[in-house]
């Protein structure tokens, strides 16, 4: 339980008042930045020449993302591309088509070492043990995986068995992310994800016993029925599980895009001010317990590989969130997966039937593409630095001395943030202050040329 002492220790009313005023000032919409151009700028495309985009990259290595779309039940808050399925046999054909897709990309990536493999979804633990082994074997057969390749995955604690965790460990997986969202019964019932603390604990203890060196719990704040105290209780429960990483994301309510989220409209959401307090308490609480904030929502202990990645400057921001690799190139396999090469990216069709048809005929299932031009690559470099390290030297990004001319519009806008104490500027270098953490998306949006047209931004959720 959250004690009175805990609340007093972690809540500072003056700073909340100050941030609350600033939150009103900067309460405009902005994209979540995972790439630039942003995903909203990608367009439908047929006959995308994936080979040309892949060959545009000179990187010697790449990562692979595999999307497993199946889930046993639908969580109402879900913003992922998932399909509800009860029968595990649904995945049998899916794995065959994934292997067909590997065949398409095998000749294009034959000279690239695979640094990372990540299974996401949906629920990768929907796969039977036989299919897990078949999938991993196929990866070894089609791509250059080495003993240094790092394997990670996301799991749903409600449906993950100890046997699966042991098998994933034997297949080389060492990083795991557990979808919890909230530990309380009332909130779990609202979002239709009812799971006991014991179920969550069992997954984490098994992963820990079988050598996973990074264990993450995903939590949300801003869900219906949550209170400032209940969010702190979630953090206490997570910290008590001795995990190396906690991701605490603000829930984004977008029922027009994700219709299941309409179910949440039946219940009261926390007020904006309460949500602000939830974020501030989260940050103070987790920092007090030794966690470091990366970006706006990842909290890591120093033993977590993500912490080392920040020190070694090899942190990446991409459609998977934060990642660790030398190369930013990612090959996405499966329905809706996004591939990223040399700054441009392309997405597979979201319809399983179309994905099956294309891959069976050994044709690319790509349906959307966004090609980055030179200027957009510079923009992404700035935003990427801010998201990963909360600082950037504009002169270094351009490797030229004309940064003041190139970023004239942006430098003028940044002064407002400086006056509000959200960034410090020294010459061409600026960094985000402690108060600026929650405004990170706003600060990034300064470099997004679409900010000149605020109407364009209405389609995105609030930046704070
Ligand atoms: S388990 Fe994850 S992907 Fe599946 S419905 Fe729930 S939130 Fe969405």
PDB file of C-alpha atoms in Angstrom, residues 33-321:
ATOM      1  CA  UNK A  33       8.377  10.052 -32.674  1.00  0.00           C
ATOM      2  CA  UNK A  34       9.669   6.635 -33.733  1.00  0.00           C
ATOM      3  CA  UNK A  35      11.032   7.745 -37.099  1.00  0.00           C
ATOM      4  CA  UNK A  36      11.016  10.802 -39.310  1.00  0.00           C
ATOM      5  CA  UNK A  37       9.044  11.293 -41.512  1.00  0.00           C
ATOM      6  CA  UNK A  38       6.536  10.090 -38.894  1.00  0.00           C
ATOM      7  CA  UNK A  39       4.379   7.041 -39.450  1.00  0.00           C
ATOM      8  CA  UNK A  40       1.402   9.291 -40.259  1.00  0.00           C
ATOM      9  CA  UNK A  41       3.395  10.508 -43.275  1.00  0.00           C
ATOM     10  CA  UNK A  42       3.836   7.047 -44.770  1.00  0.00           C
ATOM     11  CA  UNK A  43       1.699   6.332 -47.805  1.00  0.00           C
ATOM     12  CA  UNK A  44       0.099   3.298 -49.395  1.00  0.00           C
ATOM     13  CA  UNK A  45       2.309   1.715 -51.971  1.00  0.00           C
ATOM     14  CA  UNK A  46       2.312  -1.272 -54.239  1.00  0.00           C
ATOM     15  CA  UNK A  47       5.391  -2.825 -55.800  1.00  0.00           C
ATOM     16  CA  UNK A  48       7.758  -1.209 -53.305  1.00  0.00           C
ATOM     17  CA  UNK A  49      11.295  -2.044 -54.254  1.00  0.00           C
ATOM     18  CA  UNK A  50      12.433  -3.283 -50.840  1.00  0.00           C
ATOM     19  CA  UNK A  51      15.754  -4.404 -52.300  1.00  0.00           C
ATOM     20  CA  UNK A  52      16.576  -0.837 -53.377  1.00  0.00           C
ATOM     21  CA  UNK A  53      15.761   0.505 -49.902  1.00  0.00           C
ATOM     22  CA  UNK A  54      17.798  -2.211 -48.190  1.00  0.00           C
ATOM     23  CA  UNK A  55      20.768  -1.737 -50.512  1.00  0.00           C
ATOM     24  CA  UNK A  56      20.702   2.021 -49.761  1.00  0.00           C
ATOM     25  CA  UNK A  57      22.082   1.153 -46.331  1.00  0.00           C
ATOM     26  CA  UNK A  58      25.798   0.583 -45.887  1.00  0.00           C
ATOM     27  CA  UNK A  59      25.405  -0.931 -42.422  1.00  0.00           C
ATOM     28  CA  UNK A  60      27.100  -4.281 -41.887  1.00  0.00           C
ATOM     29  CA  UNK A  61      24.506  -5.428 -39.387  1.00  0.00           C
ATOM     30  CA  UNK A  62      20.756  -5.237 -38.827  1.00  0.00           C
ATOM     31  CA  UNK A  63      18.071  -6.367 -36.373  1.00  0.00           C
ATOM     32  CA  UNK A  64      14.998  -8.480 -37.052  1.00  0.00           C
ATOM     33  CA  UNK A  65      11.534  -7.838 -35.631  1.00  0.00           C
ATOM     34  CA  UNK A  66       8.893 -10.568 -35.903  1.00  0.00           C
ATOM     35  CA  UNK A  67       5.247  -9.780 -35.280  1.00  0.00           C
ATOM     36  CA  UNK A  68       3.034 -12.522 -33.827  1.00  0.00           C
ATOM     37  CA  UNK A  69      -0.438 -10.977 -33.969  1.00  0.00           C
ATOM     38  CA  UNK A  70      -2.443 -13.521 -31.942  1.00  0.00           C
ATOM     39  CA  UNK A  71      -3.893 -12.896 -28.470  1.00  0.00           C
ATOM     40  CA  UNK A  72      -6.256 -15.083 -26.432  1.00  0.00           C
ATOM     41  CA  UNK A  73      -8.451 -12.140 -25.389  1.00  0.00           C
ATOM     42  CA  UNK A  74      -8.772  -8.525 -26.404  1.00  0.00           C
ATOM     43  CA  UNK A  75      -7.571  -5.963 -23.868  1.00  0.00           C
ATOM     44  CA  UNK A  76      -9.745  -2.889 -24.273  1.00  0.00           C
ATOM     45  CA  UNK A  77      -6.887  -0.404 -23.955  1.00  0.00           C
ATOM     46  CA  UNK A  78      -4.889  -2.149 -26.693  1.00  0.00           C
ATOM     47  CA  UNK A  79      -3.252  -0.009 -29.355  1.00  0.00           C
ATOM     48  CA  UNK A  80      -1.363  -2.846 -31.065  1.00  0.00           C
ATOM     49  CA  UNK A  81      -2.091  -4.762 -34.223  1.00  0.00           C
ATOM     50  CA  UNK A  82      -3.590  -7.971 -32.766  1.00  0.00           C
ATOM     51  CA  UNK A  83      -6.132 -10.681 -33.582  1.00  0.00           C
ATOM     52  CA  UNK A  84      -8.076 -12.626 -30.991  1.00  0.00           C
ATOM     53  CA  UNK A  85      -7.690 -16.375 -31.471  1.00  0.00           C
ATOM     54  CA  UNK A  86      -8.441 -19.254 -29.113  1.00  0.00           C
ATOM     55  CA  UNK A  87      -6.880 -22.056 -31.100  1.00  0.00           C
ATOM     56  CA  UNK A  88      -3.102 -22.214 -31.261  1.00  0.00           C
ATOM     57  CA  UNK A  89      -3.361 -23.971 -34.639  1.00  0.00           C
ATOM     58  CA  UNK A  90      -4.140 -20.531 -36.105  1.00  0.00           C
ATOM     59  CA  UNK A  91      -0.411 -19.895 -35.832  1.00  0.00           C
ATOM     60  CA  UNK A  92       0.677 -22.953 -37.823  1.00  0.00           C
ATOM     61  CA  UNK A  93       0.102 -21.408 -41.255  1.00  0.00           C
ATOM     62  CA  UNK A  94       1.320 -18.039 -39.987  1.00  0.00           C
ATOM     63  CA  UNK A  95       4.757 -19.479 -39.169  1.00  0.00           C
ATOM     64  CA  UNK A  96       4.926 -21.104 -42.632  1.00  0.00           C
ATOM     65  CA  UNK A  97       4.208 -17.743 -44.262  1.00  0.00           C
ATOM     66  CA  UNK A  98       6.796 -16.045 -42.019  1.00  0.00           C
ATOM     67  CA  UNK A  99       9.339 -18.541 -43.309  1.00  0.00           C
ATOM     68  CA  UNK A 100       8.225 -17.743 -46.882  1.00  0.00           C
ATOM     69  CA  UNK A 101       8.909 -14.094 -46.115  1.00  0.00           C
ATOM     70  CA  UNK A 102      12.364 -14.978 -44.781  1.00  0.00           C
ATOM     71  CA  UNK A 103      13.082 -16.638 -48.125  1.00  0.00           C
ATOM     72  CA  UNK A 104      12.297 -13.322 -49.879  1.00  0.00           C
ATOM     73  CA  UNK A 105      14.752 -11.373 -47.712  1.00  0.00           C
ATOM     74  CA  UNK A 106      17.491 -13.990 -47.387  1.00  0.00           C
ATOM     75  CA  UNK A 107      19.454 -12.866 -50.500  1.00  0.00           C
ATOM     76  CA  UNK A 108      19.068  -9.177 -49.550  1.00  0.00           C
ATOM     77  CA  UNK A 109      20.536  -9.553 -46.072  1.00  0.00           C
ATOM     78  CA  UNK A 110      23.006 -12.369 -46.644  1.00  0.00           C
ATOM     79  CA  UNK A 111      25.993 -10.106 -45.880  1.00  0.00           C
ATOM     80  CA  UNK A 112      24.519  -8.455 -42.777  1.00  0.00           C
ATOM     81  CA  UNK A 113      25.197  -9.801 -39.313  1.00  0.00           C
ATOM     82  CA  UNK A 114      22.008  -9.964 -37.227  1.00  0.00           C
ATOM     83  CA  UNK A 115      22.520  -8.091 -33.960  1.00  0.00           C
ATOM     84  CA  UNK A 116      19.066  -8.434 -32.450  1.00  0.00           C
ATOM     85  CA  UNK A 117      15.944 -10.536 -32.828  1.00  0.00           C
ATOM     86  CA  UNK A 118      12.781  -9.295 -31.158  1.00  0.00           C
ATOM     87  CA  UNK A 119       9.432 -11.099 -31.003  1.00  0.00           C
ATOM     88  CA  UNK A 120       6.494  -8.766 -30.445  1.00  0.00           C
ATOM     89  CA  UNK A 121       2.775  -8.748 -30.961  1.00  0.00           C
ATOM     90  CA  UNK A 122       0.135  -9.610 -30.092  1.00  0.00           C
ATOM     91  CA  UNK A 123       1.509 -12.321 -27.871  1.00  0.00           C
ATOM     92  CA  UNK A 124       4.583 -14.272 -29.005  1.00  0.00           C
ATOM     93  CA  UNK A 125       3.779 -16.760 -26.241  1.00  0.00           C
ATOM     94  CA  UNK A 126       0.670 -17.715 -28.248  1.00  0.00           C
ATOM     95  CA  UNK A 127       3.021 -20.015 -30.186  1.00  0.00           C
ATOM     96  CA  UNK A 128       3.270 -23.664 -29.215  1.00  0.00           C
ATOM     97  CA  UNK A 129       6.699 -24.937 -28.198  1.00  0.00           C
ATOM     98  CA  UNK A 130       7.013 -26.742 -31.535  1.00  0.00           C
ATOM     99  CA  UNK A 131       6.348 -23.485 -33.445  1.00  0.00           C
ATOM    100  CA  UNK A 132       8.791 -21.495 -31.307  1.00  0.00           C
ATOM    101  CA  UNK A 133      11.566 -23.957 -32.192  1.00  0.00           C
ATOM    102  CA  UNK A 134      10.524 -23.983 -35.865  1.00  0.00           C
ATOM    103  CA  UNK A 135      10.608 -20.173 -36.026  1.00  0.00           C
ATOM    104  CA  UNK A 136      14.003 -19.788 -34.362  1.00  0.00           C
ATOM    105  CA  UNK A 137      15.511 -22.601 -36.481  1.00  0.00           C
ATOM    106  CA  UNK A 138      14.245 -20.862 -39.626  1.00  0.00           C
ATOM    107  CA  UNK A 139      15.924 -17.628 -38.559  1.00  0.00           C
ATOM    108  CA  UNK A 140      19.244 -19.458 -38.218  1.00  0.00           C
ATOM    109  CA  UNK A 141      18.702 -21.084 -41.626  1.00  0.00           C
ATOM    110  CA  UNK A 142      17.971 -17.842 -43.477  1.00  0.00           C
ATOM    111  CA  UNK A 143      20.044 -15.135 -41.800  1.00  0.00           C
ATOM    112  CA  UNK A 144      23.512 -14.614 -40.327  1.00  0.00           C
ATOM    113  CA  UNK A 145      22.831 -15.046 -36.629  1.00  0.00           C
ATOM    114  CA  UNK A 146      25.903 -15.335 -34.411  1.00  0.00           C
ATOM    115  CA  UNK A 147      26.571 -16.196 -30.781  1.00  0.00           C
ATOM    116  CA  UNK A 148      26.386 -12.419 -30.119  1.00  0.00           C
ATOM    117  CA  UNK A 149      22.849 -12.070 -31.493  1.00  0.00           C
ATOM    118  CA  UNK A 150      20.595 -10.850 -28.672  1.00  0.00           C
ATOM    119  CA  UNK A 151      17.052 -12.278 -28.459  1.00  0.00           C
ATOM    120  CA  UNK A 152      14.184 -10.484 -26.731  1.00  0.00           C
ATOM    121  CA  UNK A 153      10.421 -10.844 -26.555  1.00  0.00           C
ATOM    122  CA  UNK A 154       7.171  -9.523 -25.126  1.00  0.00           C
ATOM    123  CA  UNK A 155       4.823 -11.806 -23.196  1.00  0.00           C
ATOM    124  CA  UNK A 156       1.360 -11.742 -21.714  1.00  0.00           C
ATOM    125  CA  UNK A 157       1.713 -13.071 -18.125  1.00  0.00           C
ATOM    126  CA  UNK A 158      -1.842 -14.410 -18.192  1.00  0.00           C
ATOM    127  CA  UNK A 159      -1.057 -16.992 -20.865  1.00  0.00           C
ATOM    128  CA  UNK A 160       2.687 -17.579 -20.467  1.00  0.00           C
ATOM    129  CA  UNK A 161       3.768 -20.902 -18.991  1.00  0.00           C
ATOM    130  CA  UNK A 162       6.994 -21.625 -17.131  1.00  0.00           C
ATOM    131  CA  UNK A 163       7.752 -24.221 -19.827  1.00  0.00           C
ATOM    132  CA  UNK A 164       7.643 -21.511 -22.510  1.00  0.00           C
ATOM    133  CA  UNK A 165      10.024 -19.256 -20.594  1.00  0.00           C
ATOM    134  CA  UNK A 166      12.449 -22.158 -20.150  1.00  0.00           C
ATOM    135  CA  UNK A 167      12.228 -22.922 -23.875  1.00  0.00           C
ATOM    136  CA  UNK A 168      12.774 -19.281 -24.852  1.00  0.00           C
ATOM    137  CA  UNK A 169      15.812 -19.263 -22.579  1.00  0.00           C
ATOM    138  CA  UNK A 170      17.167 -22.433 -24.219  1.00  0.00           C
ATOM    139  CA  UNK A 171      16.636 -20.752 -27.625  1.00  0.00           C
ATOM    140  CA  UNK A 172      18.921 -17.927 -26.493  1.00  0.00           C
ATOM    141  CA  UNK A 173      16.419 -15.281 -25.313  1.00  0.00           C
ATOM    142  CA  UNK A 174      17.837 -13.039 -22.586  1.00  0.00           C
ATOM    143  CA  UNK A 175      15.479 -10.028 -22.490  1.00  0.00           C
ATOM    144  CA  UNK A 176      11.784 -10.116 -21.715  1.00  0.00           C
ATOM    145  CA  UNK A 177       9.035  -7.531 -21.397  1.00  0.00           C
ATOM    146  CA  UNK A 178       5.949  -8.433 -19.376  1.00  0.00           C
ATOM    147  CA  UNK A 179       2.660  -6.638 -20.166  1.00  0.00           C
ATOM    148  CA  UNK A 180       1.122  -5.768 -16.797  1.00  0.00           C
ATOM    149  CA  UNK A 181      -0.413  -2.273 -17.178  1.00  0.00           C
ATOM    150  CA  UNK A 182      -1.943  -2.213 -13.662  1.00  0.00           C
ATOM    151  CA  UNK A 183      -1.900  -4.533 -10.632  1.00  0.00           C
ATOM    152  CA  UNK A 184      -5.365  -3.576  -9.317  1.00  0.00           C
ATOM    153  CA  UNK A 185      -8.488  -5.712  -9.847  1.00  0.00           C
ATOM    154  CA  UNK A 186     -10.799  -2.784 -10.627  1.00  0.00           C
ATOM    155  CA  UNK A 187      -8.557  -1.347 -13.362  1.00  0.00           C
ATOM    156  CA  UNK A 188      -7.774  -4.826 -14.727  1.00  0.00           C
ATOM    157  CA  UNK A 189     -11.493  -5.536 -15.093  1.00  0.00           C
ATOM    158  CA  UNK A 190     -12.033  -2.238 -16.937  1.00  0.00           C
ATOM    159  CA  UNK A 191      -9.285  -2.989 -19.444  1.00  0.00           C
ATOM    160  CA  UNK A 192     -10.247  -6.698 -19.647  1.00  0.00           C
ATOM    161  CA  UNK A 193      -6.837  -7.934 -18.558  1.00  0.00           C
ATOM    162  CA  UNK A 194      -7.397  -9.707 -15.261  1.00  0.00           C
ATOM    163  CA  UNK A 195      -4.206 -11.322 -13.982  1.00  0.00           C
ATOM    164  CA  UNK A 196      -3.011 -11.947 -10.470  1.00  0.00           C
ATOM    165  CA  UNK A 197       0.204 -10.702  -8.927  1.00  0.00           C
ATOM    166  CA  UNK A 198       1.172 -14.367  -8.474  1.00  0.00           C
ATOM    167  CA  UNK A 199       0.872 -15.016 -12.235  1.00  0.00           C
ATOM    168  CA  UNK A 200       3.069 -12.011 -12.985  1.00  0.00           C
ATOM    169  CA  UNK A 201       5.542 -12.951 -10.255  1.00  0.00           C
ATOM    170  CA  UNK A 202       5.778 -16.510 -11.566  1.00  0.00           C
ATOM    171  CA  UNK A 203       6.764 -15.314 -15.083  1.00  0.00           C
ATOM    172  CA  UNK A 204       9.345 -12.919 -13.657  1.00  0.00           C
ATOM    173  CA  UNK A 205      10.831 -15.436 -11.210  1.00  0.00           C
ATOM    174  CA  UNK A 206      11.133 -18.072 -13.936  1.00  0.00           C
ATOM    175  CA  UNK A 207      12.749 -15.578 -16.341  1.00  0.00           C
ATOM    176  CA  UNK A 208      15.147 -14.514 -13.617  1.00  0.00           C
ATOM    177  CA  UNK A 209      16.024 -18.122 -12.701  1.00  0.00           C
ATOM    178  CA  UNK A 210      16.674 -18.927 -16.367  1.00  0.00           C
ATOM    179  CA  UNK A 211      19.175 -16.168 -16.934  1.00  0.00           C
ATOM    180  CA  UNK A 212      17.188 -13.308 -18.511  1.00  0.00           C
ATOM    181  CA  UNK A 213      19.427 -10.292 -17.861  1.00  0.00           C
ATOM    182  CA  UNK A 214      16.792  -7.670 -18.645  1.00  0.00           C
ATOM    183  CA  UNK A 215      13.269  -8.019 -17.293  1.00  0.00           C
ATOM    184  CA  UNK A 216      10.818  -5.222 -17.982  1.00  0.00           C
ATOM    185  CA  UNK A 217       7.317  -4.590 -16.676  1.00  0.00           C
ATOM    186  CA  UNK A 218       5.021  -2.412 -18.795  1.00  0.00           C
ATOM    187  CA  UNK A 219       2.744  -0.128 -16.800  1.00  0.00           C
ATOM    188  CA  UNK A 220       0.320   2.607 -17.809  1.00  0.00           C
ATOM    189  CA  UNK A 221      -0.848   5.757 -16.111  1.00  0.00           C
ATOM    190  CA  UNK A 222      -3.970   7.655 -17.158  1.00  0.00           C
ATOM    191  CA  UNK A 223      -6.253   4.594 -17.347  1.00  0.00           C
ATOM    192  CA  UNK A 224      -9.832   4.827 -16.020  1.00  0.00           C
ATOM    193  CA  UNK A 225     -10.210   4.380 -12.248  1.00  0.00           C
ATOM    194  CA  UNK A 226      -6.496   4.928 -11.615  1.00  0.00           C
ATOM    195  CA  UNK A 227      -5.564   7.376  -8.864  1.00  0.00           C
ATOM    196  CA  UNK A 228      -2.263   8.997  -7.948  1.00  0.00           C
ATOM    197  CA  UNK A 229      -2.007   6.547  -5.021  1.00  0.00           C
ATOM    198  CA  UNK A 230      -2.895   3.462  -7.078  1.00  0.00           C
ATOM    199  CA  UNK A 231      -0.239   4.309  -9.677  1.00  0.00           C
ATOM    200  CA  UNK A 232       2.331   4.578  -6.868  1.00  0.00           C
ATOM    201  CA  UNK A 233       1.159   1.182  -5.577  1.00  0.00           C
ATOM    202  CA  UNK A 234       1.780  -0.255  -9.040  1.00  0.00           C
ATOM    203  CA  UNK A 235       5.341   1.046  -8.878  1.00  0.00           C
ATOM    204  CA  UNK A 236       5.839  -0.429  -5.424  1.00  0.00           C
ATOM    205  CA  UNK A 237       4.647  -3.813  -6.670  1.00  0.00           C
ATOM    206  CA  UNK A 238       6.940  -3.636  -9.709  1.00  0.00           C
ATOM    207  CA  UNK A 239       9.997  -2.567  -7.694  1.00  0.00           C
ATOM    208  CA  UNK A 240       9.345  -5.369  -5.191  1.00  0.00           C
ATOM    209  CA  UNK A 241       9.801  -7.841  -8.055  1.00  0.00           C
ATOM    210  CA  UNK A 242      13.423  -6.698  -8.442  1.00  0.00           C
ATOM    211  CA  UNK A 243      13.216  -6.105 -12.179  1.00  0.00           C
ATOM    212  CA  UNK A 244      15.848  -4.142 -14.078  1.00  0.00           C
ATOM    213  CA  UNK A 245      13.441  -2.071 -16.165  1.00  0.00           C
ATOM    214  CA  UNK A 246      10.005  -0.471 -15.749  1.00  0.00           C
ATOM    215  CA  UNK A 247       8.242   1.250 -18.632  1.00  0.00           C
ATOM    216  CA  UNK A 248       5.544   3.642 -17.454  1.00  0.00           C
ATOM    217  CA  UNK A 249       3.653   5.044 -20.422  1.00  0.00           C
ATOM    218  CA  UNK A 250       0.818   7.536 -20.505  1.00  0.00           C
ATOM    219  CA  UNK A 251      -2.271   5.819 -21.866  1.00  0.00           C
ATOM    220  CA  UNK A 252      -3.344   7.360 -25.181  1.00  0.00           C
ATOM    221  CA  UNK A 253      -7.079   7.153 -25.695  1.00  0.00           C
ATOM    222  CA  UNK A 254      -7.798   6.927 -29.432  1.00  0.00           C
ATOM    223  CA  UNK A 255     -11.113   5.078 -29.811  1.00  0.00           C
ATOM    224  CA  UNK A 256     -11.559   6.330 -33.387  1.00  0.00           C
ATOM    225  CA  UNK A 257      -8.532   4.250 -34.380  1.00  0.00           C
ATOM    226  CA  UNK A 258      -8.838   1.429 -31.823  1.00  0.00           C
ATOM    227  CA  UNK A 259     -12.614   0.783 -31.399  1.00  0.00           C
ATOM    228  CA  UNK A 260     -12.169  -1.535 -28.371  1.00  0.00           C
ATOM    229  CA  UNK A 261     -11.024   1.526 -26.423  1.00  0.00           C
ATOM    230  CA  UNK A 262     -14.639   2.793 -26.520  1.00  0.00           C
ATOM    231  CA  UNK A 263     -15.310   0.343 -23.672  1.00  0.00           C
ATOM    232  CA  UNK A 264     -13.183   2.561 -21.443  1.00  0.00           C
ATOM    233  CA  UNK A 265     -15.471   5.549 -22.028  1.00  0.00           C
ATOM    234  CA  UNK A 266     -17.905   4.026 -19.516  1.00  0.00           C
ATOM    235  CA  UNK A 267     -15.518   4.879 -16.685  1.00  0.00           C
ATOM    236  CA  UNK A 268     -13.955   8.094 -15.367  1.00  0.00           C
ATOM    237  CA  UNK A 269     -10.434   8.947 -16.490  1.00  0.00           C
ATOM    238  CA  UNK A 270      -8.027  10.749 -14.143  1.00  0.00           C
ATOM    239  CA  UNK A 271      -7.955  14.544 -14.597  1.00  0.00           C
ATOM    240  CA  UNK A 272      -5.030  16.099 -16.517  1.00  0.00           C
ATOM    241  CA  UNK A 273      -3.569  17.473 -13.286  1.00  0.00           C
ATOM    242  CA  UNK A 274      -3.738  14.071 -11.655  1.00  0.00           C
ATOM    243  CA  UNK A 275      -1.983  12.550 -14.657  1.00  0.00           C
ATOM    244  CA  UNK A 276       0.747  15.119 -14.337  1.00  0.00           C
ATOM    245  CA  UNK A 277       1.144  14.197 -10.697  1.00  0.00           C
ATOM    246  CA  UNK A 278       1.217  10.500 -11.662  1.00  0.00           C
ATOM    247  CA  UNK A 279       4.141  11.164 -14.004  1.00  0.00           C
ATOM    248  CA  UNK A 280       6.036  13.297 -11.463  1.00  0.00           C
ATOM    249  CA  UNK A 281       5.497  10.757  -8.681  1.00  0.00           C
ATOM    250  CA  UNK A 282       6.550   7.925 -10.980  1.00  0.00           C
ATOM    251  CA  UNK A 283       9.770   9.693 -11.833  1.00  0.00           C
ATOM    252  CA  UNK A 284      10.577  10.608  -8.240  1.00  0.00           C
ATOM    253  CA  UNK A 285       9.623   7.196  -6.880  1.00  0.00           C
ATOM    254  CA  UNK A 286      11.636   5.189  -9.385  1.00  0.00           C
ATOM    255  CA  UNK A 287      14.651   7.492  -9.249  1.00  0.00           C
ATOM    256  CA  UNK A 288      14.535   7.152  -5.455  1.00  0.00           C
ATOM    257  CA  UNK A 289      14.762   3.373  -5.970  1.00  0.00           C
ATOM    258  CA  UNK A 290      17.821   3.623  -8.221  1.00  0.00           C
ATOM    259  CA  UNK A 291      16.159   3.701 -11.658  1.00  0.00           C
ATOM    260  CA  UNK A 292      17.343   6.134 -14.347  1.00  0.00           C
ATOM    261  CA  UNK A 293      14.890   7.697 -16.779  1.00  0.00           C
ATOM    262  CA  UNK A 294      15.618   7.105 -20.464  1.00  0.00           C
ATOM    263  CA  UNK A 295      13.523   9.134 -22.871  1.00  0.00           C
ATOM    264  CA  UNK A 296      10.136   9.950 -21.381  1.00  0.00           C
ATOM    265  CA  UNK A 297       9.027   6.575 -20.061  1.00  0.00           C
ATOM    266  CA  UNK A 298      11.774   3.933 -19.670  1.00  0.00           C
ATOM    267  CA  UNK A 299      13.228   3.535 -16.171  1.00  0.00           C
ATOM    268  CA  UNK A 300      16.285   1.305 -15.881  1.00  0.00           C
ATOM    269  CA  UNK A 301      18.621   0.094 -13.167  1.00  0.00           C
ATOM    270  CA  UNK A 302      22.334   0.339 -13.881  1.00  0.00           C
ATOM    271  CA  UNK A 303      22.516  -3.429 -14.392  1.00  0.00           C
ATOM    272  CA  UNK A 304      20.087  -3.245 -17.343  1.00  0.00           C
ATOM    273  CA  UNK A 305      21.744  -3.345 -20.800  1.00  0.00           C
ATOM    274  CA  UNK A 306      19.816  -0.212 -21.794  1.00  0.00           C
ATOM    275  CA  UNK A 307      21.722   1.799 -19.167  1.00  0.00           C
ATOM    276  CA  UNK A 308      25.043   0.665 -20.618  1.00  0.00           C
ATOM    277  CA  UNK A 309      23.787   1.512 -24.108  1.00  0.00           C
ATOM    278  CA  UNK A 310      23.273   5.133 -23.041  1.00  0.00           C
ATOM    279  CA  UNK A 311      26.819   5.274 -21.644  1.00  0.00           C
ATOM    280  CA  UNK A 312      28.250   3.727 -24.818  1.00  0.00           C
ATOM    281  CA  UNK A 313      26.093   5.925 -27.064  1.00  0.00           C
ATOM    282  CA  UNK A 314      24.532   3.015 -28.910  1.00  0.00           C
ATOM    283  CA  UNK A 315      20.957   3.526 -27.881  1.00  0.00           C
ATOM    284  CA  UNK A 316      18.395   3.512 -30.667  1.00  0.00           C
ATOM    285  CA  UNK A 317      14.885   4.799 -30.925  1.00  0.00           C
ATOM    286  CA  UNK A 318      12.716   2.988 -33.461  1.00  0.00           C
ATOM    287  CA  UNK A 319       9.254   1.488 -33.857  1.00  0.00           C
ATOM    288  CA  UNK A 320      10.086  -0.984 -31.059  1.00  0.00           C
ATOM    289  CA  UNK A 321      10.643   1.877 -28.615  1.00  0.00           C
TER     290      UNK A 321
END
